[in-house]
Amino acid sequence: MTRLPTILHLDADAFFVAVEQARDPSLRGKKVAVGGRERGIIASASYEARACGVYTPMPTAQALRVCPDLILVSHGLGGYGAVSRRMFDLCETLTPVVQRNSVDEGYLDLGPCGFKTAAEVEAAARGLQRRIWDELQIPVSVGLATNRLVAQIASKLRKPRGFVVVPPGTEAEFLAPLGVGKLPGIGGKTEAALAERGLVLIRDLFARSESELAAALGGGWRELLALARGEDDRPVEVEREDAKSYSQQETFAADIADFAEIERVAKGMVDALLPKIRADRKRVRTITVKVRYPDFSQTAHGRSLEAATDLEAPFYPLIAPLLRAAWTQRRPLRLVSVRFSAVEDATGQLEMFAQQDEKRRQLAAVLDRLTGRATVVRRGHQLAKAPPPDK
Amino acid sequence: MKFKINRDHFSNGLAQVLNVVGSKATMPILSNVLIEAEKDCVTFTTTNLDLGIRARIKAEVKEPGSVTLPVKRLASIVRELPNLDVAFDASPNHHVKLSSGGSTFKIMGIGREEFPPLPELGDENSFSLDQATLTTMLQSVAYAQSSDETRYILNGVYFSFRDSKLTLVATDGRRLALISKEMDVAADRAGSIILPAKTVTELLHMLNKGTTLKIAFNERRATFQIATDKDTSGLLDSIYLYSKVVEGNYPNYQQVIPKETQQRIKLERELLLACVHRASLVCSEKANSVRIKLTSNLLEVTAQSPDFGEAHESMAIAYSGPELQVAFNPAYVLDPLRALTKDEVFFEVKDEVSPGVFKTLENFVCVIMPVRLS
């Protein structure tokens, strides 16, 4: 039986921008970026904006300098998750074996579809690409190959709306002329270091002796060489893993040094994250507070509860000590984030010595329902400090 | 040191002290059993510093003395010896020769100097109990102990000698079992301890070899002298068990035992046990609950798991209260039903978020927290 290029990597082109453009078609063909306000970061930029030098992740202020007529859309409206789900639902109409890697990319194994020829596989893949555009107005790039590694490199090769097929047996040939940076695990620094040794293209790797490779690449050189030959036997995995952590961060409009204000913001994150944790029927045990200084250096401090919980109350008293422990430099902060980890499944099992928790849980359930519509109830710590009275 | 001993008595004596020794002893000597021979008996002692046991076996002692030997391997050898007559001969350099029929073993021992002595307690806080009674009481509550190490206070059985009764309590925070028995407790001798789970297991293993036992305790440790007058395999006097206790305050268990009786139903214990057990066969790790529904003169038990299927059981009962439903972890229902011996139990329920309570006429209560119906 001849092998077919049945592994498909699907990568949406400028996904967040595409969702906004689908919502407001007047944004099409323009220099658009989705990102935070002035001090935030660009999450996604249209190809027109990229042509002006906007990239991700780039601080918004810098993006506006290189591209003054950039149209900035905040992620306010959201809805990205819903579009992503519909996109992957369309993928699942083609094959049940769909691995959702992130909101905008994933792998499909078309093996179970029973295609007989490469042409059939290609036609089905093109059909999917077209359907995602027709139904969702989301442009996607597609790579087809015999394994995940090559399919993924192929899909990113001719963005946007790329469609690259690597016929079986030509994987090494396909990779040879590409830059070494295309291989997973080779980041900017490694790439630069390799370039200094004259290793620029993937094919350059094969011109070197084992000892030279070991010196240039370190202990993992054999694995890297296998990747360079286009070898990869990882299957497309359907099981989507549950969230391993929940986190939120906020970049301040101006660096701030007011402890109480930062504590208020961090507690607000606790208030924002726990409803999500409850909605997912999970519990969390560990909280980590991270602070970032204006020069982007950062420190974090975490603490675990004795038992996992889905309530805000046990975490409130930890915020101030963790913030104090993380914020050691006497400098204002650019950003603060709160992360919950050690996630467990919540059970409906009621506890005996925690009747207070049960009452809090009932209250939380009511608040969750109310705040699902609008912010009608706020906790005291969510209120901003009143301006100082005039003297 | 020299003695002759019956193989099965030897084996029985070692079996009493064997479980104390863990697989990863902190000091080599703690993997050993201290063997002391004097007069007409041989004493075996093991300890892991938290828990220690001493048992006496009759033997024909020719030359008194003592030595320590690795207990696990010694026990497996003794069990397998070919002849009932065993000769034990220790040289001053702690080499032991064990002979029985045609087999001879030479085992390297360690001197007794390093072996930590078992602490003894005075009689100031001691009580005498009937072994059969304590066995029943422990079995009625032990299953409810917590095995969650982060809740170490709950990793044991609470003994309270107070108000003219002995009360035993165990809880894991989701269910609580309590049993009490009247006994003479002088007000100035009232007290309580939390006996660690491992000690409870060992104690249950020792009990019923005799009629009575004596417990003595202070706030750090407890000791038991367990009579062996019913034993027929060579045990002499009593087994001595020493244990550290769990230090800390046991939670206020009184507050979680519902004061008022809501709907009380009388149930045939074995019938309910069988129904709930059958229904629980469809439960899974993610869907681990059985739903109990009460309607006029009918009790229904249902369970389901999305990836397997569902079960429905029903039994006739005398009930005329309002219709109500409540769900529980099946183990929480089954454990007390299995531990009890009476034919009839009382079950009290109120609503889907209030605890269920099993009771018997013998001062037994088991409170189980429900699983939220969803």
XYZ file of N, CA and C in Angstrom, chain B residues 1 6 12 31 68 86 88 104 114 140 154 172 206-207 274-275 282 320 332 339:
60
model
N 23.478 -17.884 74.435
C 22.021 -18.006 74.494
C 21.587 -19.224 73.688
N 8.991 -24.702 69.895
C 8.105 -25.297 68.898
C 8.035 -24.360 67.682
N 4.209 -18.102 65.358
C 3.102 -17.313 65.902
C 3.621 -16.074 66.639
N 14.890 -2.941 61.635
C 14.388 -4.044 60.812
C 14.470 -5.357 61.575
N 19.522 -9.701 68.286
C 18.494 -9.207 67.365
C 18.764 -9.764 65.980
N 12.627 -26.878 67.021
C 13.612 -25.938 66.499
C 14.604 -25.616 67.610
N 17.649 -23.067 68.758
C 18.142 -21.721 68.500
C 19.395 -21.534 69.344
N 19.765 -26.491 58.632
C 20.501 -25.611 59.531
C 20.694 -24.270 58.841
N 22.033 -1.668 70.694
C 21.486 -0.561 69.905
C 19.969 -0.557 69.881
N -16.655 -0.984 64.319
C -17.810 -0.153 63.993
C -17.422 1.230 63.492
N -7.072 13.419 61.543
C -8.153 12.452 61.295
C -7.620 11.064 60.953
N -13.505 11.125 58.312
C -12.587 11.610 57.279
C -13.055 12.962 56.748
N -4.314 -8.046 67.121
C -3.917 -8.691 68.381
C -5.098 -9.173 69.206
N -6.238 -8.453 69.040
C -7.344 -8.702 69.962
C -7.934 -10.097 69.792
N -27.234 -5.161 50.146
C -27.200 -5.839 48.853
C -27.671 -4.909 47.733
N -28.744 -4.142 47.998
C -29.287 -3.235 46.978
C -28.268 -2.179 46.592
N -22.494 -0.104 38.830
C -22.432 0.689 37.601
C -21.697 2.013 37.811
N -43.954 6.879 55.582
C -45.129 7.659 55.203
C -44.803 9.149 55.137
N -19.766 5.044 51.491
C -20.164 5.616 52.770
C -21.412 4.936 53.320
N -20.019 -3.189 58.625
C -19.371 -3.293 59.931
C -20.350 -3.713 61.019
